[in-house]
Amino acid sequence: MAVKIGVAQCNFVVGDLVGNARRIVEAAQAAHAQGVQVLLTPELAICGYAAEDLFLRPAFVDACDHAVQSVAAQTAHLKGLHIVVGQPLPVAPSGAAEHPGGRSVGRAPCLNAASVLCEGRITHRYAKRELPNYQVFDERRYFVPGEQPCVFEVAAGGRVHRIGLLICEDAWHARPAAETADAGAEVLCVINASPFHIGKGDERERAMRDRVQQTGLPLVYAHLVGGQDEIVFEGRSFALDAQGRVAARAPSFVEDLLVVELDETPAGLDVRGPVAAVPSTEADLWHALVLGTRDYVSKNGFPGAIIGLSGGIDSAVVLAIATDALGPERVRAVMMPSPYTADISRLDARDMAARLGVRYDEIPIGPIFERFLAALDPLFEGRPADAAEENLQARIRGTLLMGLSNKFGSIVLTTGNKSELATGYCTLYGDMAGGFAVIKDVTKTWVWRLARWRNAHDPFGRGLDPIPQRIITRPPSAELRPNQKDQDTLPPYEVLDAIVERYMENDRSPAEIVAEGFPAAAVDQVVRLIRVNEYKRRQAPVGIRVTHRSFGKDWRYPNTNHWHG
């Protein structure tokens, strides 16, 4: 046997330096018991990813380094084990340089670094060289790039092995890997915090295969797992042999200690380990939403979640996600029928709550709605009923849900999807009122796909068919006026979602979208609605990112904007 490399695929908590250090020590003890010589932790493991403007506080960066020193001391007895710990390091002992004005950071104060610990000492340090500044990444705000490769030596199997270290974005570029290989590395070890979006797992394996083919070296990819605000990390750490074949893979969306064995043979290093199956796209998306919800609720100390259950498809999917994430005992569904709520909506809501075993309450809002109308009637005199009266109902519901949240401490999960958020088909201080937007980045067509998938699969043992079939097959309606249907005012969702994907996610122009065969009137309508509803999205709660561009950190458009494109 040559060398064993372990990957601590852990769920760290941003800012919990003591807890994160404890997780690393526990992983190191478990790895050492299995004969591992090198243990990789994810990028910025000691502080969690991403700590954002905490990196601008010298005291935070210093505390991170003290936590790494603590890990070194607590693992000093693990003979022969090299532990790679991701951490921020100050550029200079004095910390961040100030702008001449004294209030703004004049330059990035940190390095995105990794320390190699062995028997109580820090033997090597490496600074990330390629700093991403696209999509949700903003690393140049906090970090300056490193300049040198890092190769450290590990004695195992009767000889010394040379381990090359890279951090995440480094491995997406040719130069850092090439220089690490030129420095004598025999295997590339990459520590990462790479946010999930649909298809990203396959993208990573393809990109790392390029590095292997470029350098001729096997590669071990250590990845983070867990939810952090709007971002989810799915794990799925892996190893590639020198031919670029997957030789080991950890499961997705769970913590794991992946042990990869590299044995010398006459043909080179033989790489092997357990290989987890790749889930379907629907399974990946469902697990990402469940993990993102569970971690946001639990890491922020909420005792549970409250959901306004309407009898429609969106709230049904959110309820199923929340129950899978938290268990029925931590989920409360509230049905708030109005004079326009269909009887079947109430029946289906009751049915679904019973199937999942969650607490279910009904609060009719008709009397409250009438009181609001009576109070406003003198001011509305002479004007026809319109969206103002419709939105009152949504705002009454939002007020009731937030009242329950304040009283019992549980967080309100909003139920709006990406299609609605894109077009403004949602009500400020109404259905947008809440603390976390579970399906904020899931289009309506994907909501239906997920509902069908969840009815056919039971990944968390809550039961098959949690969503009544009629909820899936009924035409969607906000039920804020008689006989209302979404398609009264919006294009069919298969058209709308395709336009949103092209225009919002992929920056295609309206003319290019029309040239693909989409109706010009629908394209103009959707693009106009996206533009004029920016002010609503700015006030929406944070929600889980599952596409390569969401209405979150990677969407930064001005509210006041007269450019129509």
XYZ file of C-alpha atoms in Angstrom:
565
model
C 0.000 0.000 0.000
C 1.274 3.493 -0.859
C -0.910 6.149 0.783
C -4.456 6.651 2.050
C -6.117 10.025 1.598
C -9.274 10.814 3.534
C -11.885 13.443 2.720
C -13.808 14.948 5.636
C -17.029 15.833 3.810
C -18.508 17.770 6.710
C -21.335 20.224 7.320
C -19.675 23.215 8.943
C -21.402 26.278 10.422
C -20.226 29.763 9.527
C -18.699 31.416 12.579
C -18.881 28.370 14.846
C -15.118 28.089 15.191
C -15.213 25.835 18.248
C -17.791 23.509 16.715
C -16.006 23.405 13.363
C -12.697 22.638 15.066
C -14.393 19.822 16.971
C -15.744 18.330 13.733
C -12.282 18.408 12.188
C -10.713 16.746 15.233
C -13.391 14.033 15.231
C -12.859 13.423 11.508
C -9.103 13.263 12.067
C -9.504 10.675 14.809
C -11.782 8.544 12.630
C -9.432 8.856 9.656
C -6.354 7.966 11.687
C -8.138 4.867 12.998
C -8.559 3.781 9.365
C -4.880 4.232 8.559
C -5.244 7.504 6.673
C -2.060 9.559 6.194
C -3.613 12.686 4.627
C -6.975 14.150 5.654
C -8.502 16.882 3.513
C -11.113 19.264 4.894
C -13.108 21.595 2.623
C -12.218 25.142 1.674
C -12.357 27.558 4.652
C -13.490 24.671 6.833
C -12.507 26.296 10.112
C -14.871 29.235 9.671
C -17.424 27.856 7.219
C -18.110 29.085 3.703
C -18.841 31.853 3.028
C -18.242 34.136 5.977
C -18.612 37.240 3.792
C -17.814 40.508 5.580
C -16.675 38.670 8.690
C -13.419 38.387 6.733
C -13.082 42.174 7.010
C -12.831 41.900 10.808
C -9.248 41.227 11.952
C -10.518 39.719 15.203
C -12.462 37.092 13.260
C -9.483 36.147 11.099
C -7.249 35.947 14.171
C -9.815 33.747 15.934
C -9.825 31.417 12.923
C -6.071 31.002 13.173
C -6.324 30.303 16.906
C -8.932 27.620 16.125
C -6.549 25.999 13.630
C -3.808 26.047 16.264
C -6.273 24.338 18.604
C -6.909 21.611 16.019
C -3.160 21.115 15.704
C -2.787 20.733 19.467
C -5.732 18.341 19.789
C -4.432 16.087 16.993
C -0.752 16.079 17.946
C -1.011 12.482 19.132
C -2.220 11.215 15.733
C 1.165 10.110 14.486
C 1.829 10.364 10.786
C -1.463 12.095 9.951
C -1.315 15.249 7.845
C -4.485 17.368 8.133
C -5.243 20.021 5.533
C -7.455 22.714 7.086
C -8.992 25.548 5.073
C -8.763 28.922 6.809
C -8.446 32.674 6.195
C -5.065 34.205 6.929
C -4.321 37.923 7.300
C -2.174 39.446 4.592
C -0.224 41.248 7.300
C -0.343 40.999 11.095
C -1.901 44.455 11.274
C -4.989 43.205 9.414
C -6.932 45.118 6.797
C -5.596 48.312 5.330
C -7.962 51.232 5.589
C -9.052 53.570 2.852
C -7.717 57.100 3.409
C -11.238 58.088 4.423
C -10.931 55.672 7.327
C -14.244 53.877 6.850
C -13.834 51.685 3.781
C -11.578 48.724 3.199
C -8.883 49.856 0.818
C -7.633 46.400 -0.079
C -8.601 42.832 0.584
C -7.333 41.888 4.046
C -6.966 38.115 3.756
C -5.635 35.082 1.997
C -7.971 32.178 1.277
C -5.553 29.628 2.635
C -4.980 26.081 3.769
C -2.686 24.917 6.544
C -1.095 21.477 6.717
C -1.000 20.166 10.281
C 1.091 17.213 11.414
C 1.726 16.025 14.971
C 0.893 19.368 16.529
C 2.758 21.605 14.072
C 1.763 23.648 11.042
C 4.221 22.427 8.427
C 2.985 24.204 5.305
C 0.609 26.968 4.283
C -0.866 27.588 0.862
C -2.878 30.523 -0.478
C -5.510 30.189 -3.194
C -4.275 31.690 -6.438
C -7.407 32.031 -8.573
C -10.138 34.084 -6.886
C -13.606 33.779 -8.464
C -15.676 36.921 -8.840
C -18.719 35.676 -10.745
C -22.128 34.161 -9.969
C -22.363 34.097 -6.141
C -18.610 34.512 -5.657
C -17.154 37.798 -4.405
C -13.729 36.634 -3.282
C -11.737 39.621 -4.525
C -13.581 41.728 -1.972
C -11.924 39.727 0.814
C -8.843 37.968 -0.498
C -5.648 38.604 -2.384
C -4.274 35.799 -4.538
C -1.416 33.583 -3.538
C 1.620 33.250 -5.754
C 3.363 29.943 -5.087
C 2.468 26.256 -5.471
C 2.447 24.008 -2.445
C 3.767 20.458 -2.380
C 4.260 18.633 0.926
C 5.784 15.265 1.692
C 4.100 12.309 3.364
C 5.915 9.147 4.419
C 3.864 6.008 3.776
C 4.395 2.546 2.389
C 8.148 2.708 2.770
C 8.747 5.900 0.810
C 7.980 9.616 0.672
C 5.023 10.792 -1.405
C 4.640 14.325 -2.718
C 1.144 15.809 -2.335
C 0.182 18.882 -4.340
C -2.402 21.224 -2.849
C -4.959 23.387 -4.700
C -8.017 25.298 -3.516
C -11.245 25.132 -5.538
C -10.997 27.700 -8.377
C -7.295 26.924 -8.768
C -8.237 23.578 -10.280
C -10.553 25.168 -12.864
C -7.509 26.871 -14.415
C -4.549 25.214 -16.087
C -1.659 27.204 -14.611
C -1.891 26.380 -10.877
C -2.181 22.645 -11.555
C 0.675 22.731 -14.065
C 2.985 24.584 -11.677
C 2.068 22.209 -8.855
C 2.929 19.265 -11.075
C 6.193 20.944 -12.075
C 6.996 21.368 -8.368
C 7.034 17.589 -8.047
C 3.502 16.652 -7.019
C 2.500 13.017 -7.531
C -1.185 13.560 -6.753
C -3.339 16.697 -6.760
C -5.508 17.318 -3.688
C -8.166 19.984 -4.157
C -10.174 21.390 -1.234
C -13.438 23.038 -2.226
C -16.608 24.919 -1.411
C -18.431 24.862 -4.742
C -22.120 25.853 -4.564
C -24.718 23.485 -5.949
C -26.808 24.164 -8.984
C -28.534 21.750 -11.310
C -25.853 19.884 -13.256
C -22.902 21.265 -11.272
C -21.726 17.862 -10.028
C -21.113 16.622 -13.563
C -19.470 19.935 -14.480
C -16.977 19.517 -11.637
C -16.010 16.005 -12.616
C -15.496 17.100 -16.243
C -13.369 20.080 -15.201
C -11.209 17.985 -12.892
C -10.816 15.395 -15.635
C -9.282 18.165 -17.741
C -6.700 18.816 -14.998
C -5.854 15.135 -14.779
C -5.403 14.861 -18.532
C -3.312 18.027 -18.513
C -0.959 16.917 -15.719
C -1.125 13.131 -15.907
C -1.700 13.059 -12.133
C -4.524 11.489 -10.124
C -6.738 13.956 -8.277
C -8.693 13.900 -5.008
C -11.519 16.446 -4.730
C -12.702 17.270 -1.192
C -16.029 19.064 -1.041
C -18.222 20.742 1.541
C -21.780 19.639 2.349
C -24.566 21.698 3.901
C -26.705 24.796 3.539
C -25.537 28.356 4.153
C -28.202 31.027 3.654
C -29.138 30.819 -0.049
C -26.327 28.444 -1.013
C -26.249 24.656 -0.762
C -23.158 22.460 -1.032
C -23.920 18.885 -1.994
C -20.758 17.035 -1.063
C -20.169 14.380 -3.738
C -16.414 14.451 -3.132
C -14.522 12.217 -5.536
C -11.204 10.919 -6.800
C -10.000 10.452 -10.377
C -7.218 8.123 -11.450
C -4.460 9.256 -13.801
C -6.644 8.400 -16.794
C -9.441 10.647 -15.546
C -11.782 7.846 -14.502
C -13.880 8.176 -11.363
C -12.196 5.890 -8.844
C -14.090 6.996 -5.724
C -17.111 9.134 -4.966
C -18.833 10.122 -1.733
C -22.631 10.279 -1.544
C -24.417 13.573 -2.147
C -26.067 15.778 0.499
C -24.791 13.858 3.548
C -21.670 13.986 5.668
C -19.114 11.305 4.924
C -15.529 10.260 5.475
C -14.339 9.135 2.046
C -11.135 7.095 2.149
C -9.182 6.859 -1.096
C -6.324 4.383 -1.432
C -3.475 5.047 -3.843
C -1.301 1.980 -4.462
C 1.839 1.852 -6.529
C 1.804 -0.586 -9.431
C 4.167 -1.041 -12.393
C 1.659 0.948 -14.464
C 1.507 3.841 -11.974
C -0.762 4.737 -9.059
C -3.871 2.613 -8.697
C -6.635 4.738 -7.159
C -9.641 3.152 -5.530
C -12.384 3.739 -3.017
C -16.151 3.419 -2.687
C -18.101 4.880 -5.611
C -21.542 6.258 -4.772
C -24.143 6.370 -7.526
C -25.058 9.683 -9.151
C -28.670 10.637 -8.293
C -31.218 11.753 -10.867
C -31.657 15.469 -11.521
C -34.981 15.455 -9.662
C -33.440 13.669 -6.684
C -30.529 16.112 -6.595
C -32.882 19.077 -6.666
C -35.181 17.672 -3.988
C -32.290 16.866 -1.657
C -30.778 20.320 -2.208
C -34.051 21.981 -1.215
C -34.461 19.724 1.813
C -30.895 20.269 3.014
C -31.059 24.021 2.414
C -34.301 24.258 4.388
C -33.138 22.033 7.241
C -29.868 23.878 7.706
C -31.354 27.365 7.479
C -34.034 26.566 10.049
C -31.816 24.575 12.393
C -28.574 26.543 12.180
C -30.486 29.735 12.925
C -32.207 28.223 15.945
C -35.839 28.221 14.807
C -37.907 25.557 16.577
C -39.895 24.815 13.442
C -41.628 26.178 10.378
C -45.046 27.605 9.521
C -46.501 27.381 6.016
C -49.587 28.987 4.558
C -51.229 26.016 2.850
C -53.550 27.036 0.027
C -54.492 23.766 -1.632
C -52.267 24.749 -4.595
C -49.168 23.148 -6.003
C -46.536 25.565 -4.684
C -47.484 25.430 -1.015
C -47.944 21.662 -1.333
C -44.378 21.181 -2.559
C -43.003 23.514 0.132
C -44.914 21.586 2.805
C -43.512 18.284 1.540
C -39.973 19.708 1.481
C -40.313 21.150 4.991
C -41.670 17.888 6.384
C -38.852 15.897 4.785
C -36.367 18.422 6.168
C -37.663 18.890 9.706
C -40.089 16.082 10.455
C -43.851 16.553 10.895
C -43.527 17.512 14.548
C -41.706 20.729 13.603
C -44.042 21.826 10.788
C -47.351 23.673 11.067
C -49.708 24.230 8.121
C -52.280 27.030 8.205
C -55.152 27.218 5.721
C -56.704 30.705 5.469
C -59.723 30.455 3.161
C -61.290 33.574 1.680
C -64.689 33.962 -0.034
C -62.938 32.965 -3.285
C -61.303 29.786 -1.994
C -62.726 26.722 -3.714
C -64.061 23.926 -1.512
C -61.669 21.483 -3.160
C -58.729 23.685 -2.134
C -59.732 23.346 1.500
C -60.332 19.610 1.154
C -57.004 19.017 -0.564
C -55.126 21.067 2.031
C -56.675 19.047 4.865
C -55.922 15.821 3.026
C -52.266 16.681 2.482
C -51.700 17.778 6.075
C -53.208 14.498 7.257
C -51.018 12.462 4.892
C -47.871 14.098 6.264
C -49.019 14.188 9.880
C -48.365 17.889 10.412
C -50.406 20.202 12.611
C -53.166 21.816 10.571
C -55.198 24.923 11.426
C -57.844 26.882 9.549
C -58.381 30.616 9.980
C -61.139 31.951 7.683
C -60.188 35.450 6.556
C -63.596 36.474 5.181
C -64.646 38.542 8.237
C -61.226 40.222 8.436
C -61.344 40.977 4.701
C -64.764 42.593 5.072
C -63.468 44.794 7.912
C -60.576 45.941 5.740
C -62.904 46.706 2.823
C -65.247 48.629 5.083
C -62.390 50.739 6.412
C -61.123 51.526 2.908
C -64.486 51.876 1.205
C -64.748 55.677 1.676
C -61.268 56.093 0.212
C -61.864 53.647 -2.668
C -65.228 55.215 -3.575
C -65.797 55.512 -7.298
C -63.022 53.133 -8.276
C -63.622 49.582 -9.573
C -62.330 46.566 -7.682
C -58.885 45.506 -8.885
C -55.569 44.170 -7.594
C -55.840 46.352 -4.487
C -58.712 44.255 -3.124
C -57.066 41.025 -4.271
C -53.793 41.846 -2.541
C -55.536 42.695 0.718
C -56.336 39.013 1.078
C -52.697 38.017 0.621
C -51.621 40.668 3.127
C -54.141 39.485 5.708
C -52.715 35.988 5.363
C -49.163 37.293 5.673
C -50.072 39.173 8.849
C -51.674 36.099 10.406
C -48.693 33.892 9.590
C -46.233 36.432 10.986
C -48.366 36.733 14.111
C -48.068 32.988 14.658
C -44.343 33.195 13.952
C -43.862 35.930 16.542
C -45.884 34.063 19.143
C -44.351 30.599 18.725
C -40.912 31.398 17.292
C -41.190 29.256 14.168
C -40.088 30.702 10.849
C -42.584 31.362 8.058
C -41.588 29.598 4.840
C -42.862 31.454 1.797
C -44.222 29.460 -1.119
C -43.570 31.595 -4.214
C -41.666 30.091 -7.133
C -39.148 31.599 -9.581
C -41.728 32.143 -12.319
C -43.839 34.258 -9.976
C -40.866 36.155 -8.579
C -39.608 36.903 -12.088
C -42.913 38.371 -13.251
C -44.017 39.976 -9.988
C -46.968 37.584 -9.682
C -46.710 37.868 -5.909
C -47.720 40.357 -3.225
C -45.358 42.431 -1.136
C -46.156 41.963 2.573
C -48.551 39.204 1.537
C -47.439 35.860 0.141
C -43.890 37.286 0.100
C -43.989 37.789 3.890
C -41.769 35.284 5.654
C -38.244 34.395 6.602
C -37.116 31.872 3.986
C -38.175 31.284 0.390
C -37.786 27.558 -0.214
C -38.641 27.403 -3.956
C -37.559 30.920 -4.861
C -35.261 29.550 -7.595
C -37.568 26.771 -8.835
C -39.706 27.550 -11.881
C -43.336 26.475 -12.029
C -42.644 23.715 -14.548
C -40.002 22.337 -12.186
C -42.435 22.575 -9.261
C -44.740 20.162 -11.075
C -41.825 17.839 -11.902
C -40.771 17.781 -8.260
C -44.307 17.081 -7.071
C -44.581 14.052 -9.351
C -41.105 12.845 -8.359
C -41.813 13.166 -4.642
C -45.103 11.305 -4.945
C -43.215 8.403 -6.526
C -40.218 8.478 -4.134
C -39.884 8.587 -0.371
C -36.258 9.531 0.371
C -36.808 10.405 4.047
C -39.386 7.831 5.103
C -42.324 10.233 5.366
C -44.520 8.225 2.992
C -45.268 8.039 -0.711
C -47.896 10.235 -2.390
C -47.859 13.115 0.107
C -49.415 15.462 -2.470
C -53.034 14.768 -3.514
C -53.179 14.180 -7.258
C -55.813 16.853 -7.773
C -53.377 19.501 -6.501
C -50.984 18.517 -9.283
C -53.546 18.356 -12.089
C -55.695 21.420 -11.284
C -55.011 24.631 -13.262
C -53.106 26.960 -10.924
C -54.965 29.901 -9.414
C -54.254 32.537 -6.770
C -57.987 32.389 -5.837
C -58.181 36.113 -5.117
C -61.227 36.715 -7.328
C -63.975 34.532 -8.809
C -62.853 31.926 -11.372
C -59.292 33.266 -11.441
C -56.548 31.347 -13.311
C -52.855 32.213 -13.575
C -53.034 32.074 -17.355
C -55.608 34.883 -17.372
C -52.681 37.281 -17.057
C -49.529 35.239 -17.756
C -48.330 33.179 -20.734
C -48.500 29.397 -20.333
C -45.851 28.375 -17.837
C -43.921 26.231 -20.294
C -43.510 29.362 -22.428
C -42.929 31.744 -19.531
C -40.302 29.546 -17.902
C -38.418 29.034 -21.149
C -38.275 32.813 -21.655
C -37.128 33.377 -18.046
C -34.379 30.783 -18.483
C -33.104 32.415 -21.664
C -33.413 36.054 -20.653
C -32.682 35.981 -16.928
C -30.375 32.993 -16.510
C -28.491 33.134 -19.813
C -28.611 36.838 -20.792
C -30.220 36.229 -24.176
C -31.718 39.316 -25.802
C -35.465 39.536 -26.536
C -34.701 39.469 -30.257
C -32.684 36.269 -29.887
C -35.508 34.638 -27.923
C -38.096 35.621 -30.530
C -35.779 34.261 -33.239
C -35.994 30.866 -31.504
C -39.721 30.821 -32.223
C -41.246 32.254 -29.041
C -44.187 34.638 -29.521
C -42.980 38.232 -29.576
C -45.885 39.398 -27.420
C -45.045 36.820 -24.726
C -41.342 37.706 -24.811
C -42.089 41.419 -24.510
C -44.506 40.805 -21.648
C -42.162 38.601 -19.630
C -39.131 40.837 -20.157
C -41.144 43.913 -19.158
C -42.449 42.174 -16.032
C -38.948 41.092 -15.023
C -37.723 44.657 -15.394
C -40.509 46.482 -13.543
C -40.650 44.088 -10.582
C -37.083 44.459 -9.371
C -38.316 46.482 -6.376
C -40.348 43.495 -5.211
C -37.486 41.054 -5.492
C -35.234 43.345 -3.457
C -37.666 42.909 -0.563
C -38.092 39.147 -0.884
C -36.675 36.813 1.771
C -33.511 34.877 1.101
C -34.127 31.571 -0.645
C -32.300 28.503 -1.906
C -30.250 28.843 -5.091
C -30.503 25.794 -7.370
C -29.808 27.225 -10.841
C -26.635 28.811 -12.111
C -28.334 32.211 -11.783
C -30.896 32.975 -9.143
C -32.628 36.126 -7.949
C -30.075 36.499 -5.182
C -26.386 37.291 -4.953
C -25.833 36.635 -8.650
C -28.597 39.017 -9.849
C -27.780 42.691 -9.304
C -30.036 44.979 -11.291
C -31.032 48.511 -10.268
C -34.551 49.224 -9.070
C -34.568 52.526 -10.943
C -33.832 51.586 -14.530
C -35.001 53.219 -17.782
C -33.025 50.981 -20.131
C -35.418 48.585 -21.831
C -33.022 46.593 -23.980
